[in-house]
Coordinates of C-alpha atoms in Angstrom, one line a residue:
M211 CA -13.5 9.6 8.5
Q212 CA -12.9 8.1 5.1
P213 CA -15.2 10.7 3.0
V214 CA -13.3 13.4 5.0
I215 CA -10.0 12.4 3.9
E216 CA -11.0 11.6 0.4
A217 CA -12.4 15.4 0.3
K218 CA -8.9 16.7 1.6
F219 CA -7.1 14.3 -0.6
P220 CA -8.5 13.1 -4.0
I221 CA -5.7 10.9 -4.7
V222 CA -6.9 8.5 -2.2
R223 CA -9.8 7.3 -4.1
V224 CA -7.6 7.1 -7.4
L225 CA -5.0 4.9 -5.2
E226 CA -8.0 3.1 -4.0
L227 CA -9.5 2.0 -7.1
S228 CA -6.3 1.5 -9.0
I229 CA -4.6 -1.2 -5.9
K230 CA -8.1 -2.7 -5.3
P231 CA -7.3 -5.5 -7.8
L232 CA -4.1 -6.1 -6.4
F233 CA -5.3 -6.8 -3.0
N234 CA -7.5 -9.3 -4.3
N235 CA -4.8 -11.5 -5.2
L236 CA -2.8 -10.5 -2.3
R237 CA -1.8 -13.6 0.0
S238 CA 0.4 -11.6 2.3
L239 CA 2.1 -8.3 2.4
T240 CA 5.7 -8.0 4.5
I241 CA 7.1 -4.5 5.4
S242 CA 10.7 -4.4 6.5
S243 CA 13.0 -1.7 7.8
Q244 CA 16.4 -1.3 6.4
G245 CA 17.4 1.7 8.6
S246 CA 18.0 5.1 8.2
E247 CA 21.0 7.2 6.9
N248 CA 21.1 11.0 6.9
S249 CA 17.6 11.1 8.6
V250 CA 16.4 9.1 5.7
R251 CA 14.4 6.1 6.6
R252 CA 14.6 3.1 4.3
G253 CA 12.3 0.1 4.0
T254 CA 11.4 -2.7 1.7
I255 CA 7.7 -4.1 0.9
F256 CA 7.3 -7.5 -0.4
F257 CA 4.0 -8.4 -2.2
N258 CA 3.0 -12.2 -2.2
L259 CA 0.4 -12.5 -5.0
G260 CA -1.5 -15.5 -5.7
V261 CA -4.5 -16.6 -7.9
K262 CA -7.5 -18.1 -5.5
S263 CA -9.2 -21.2 -6.8

């Protein structure tokens, strides 16, 4: 499935390579909804990063 997605959307591979170092140090990820207004949904993403020893 991933090769099909990468073939249709080449930016996926670029994002994967650029975000990979971030996820190597990711300790937790929180996504919260802030509601919606005028048919626009709002949310917040929190990244807790730490160095693995």
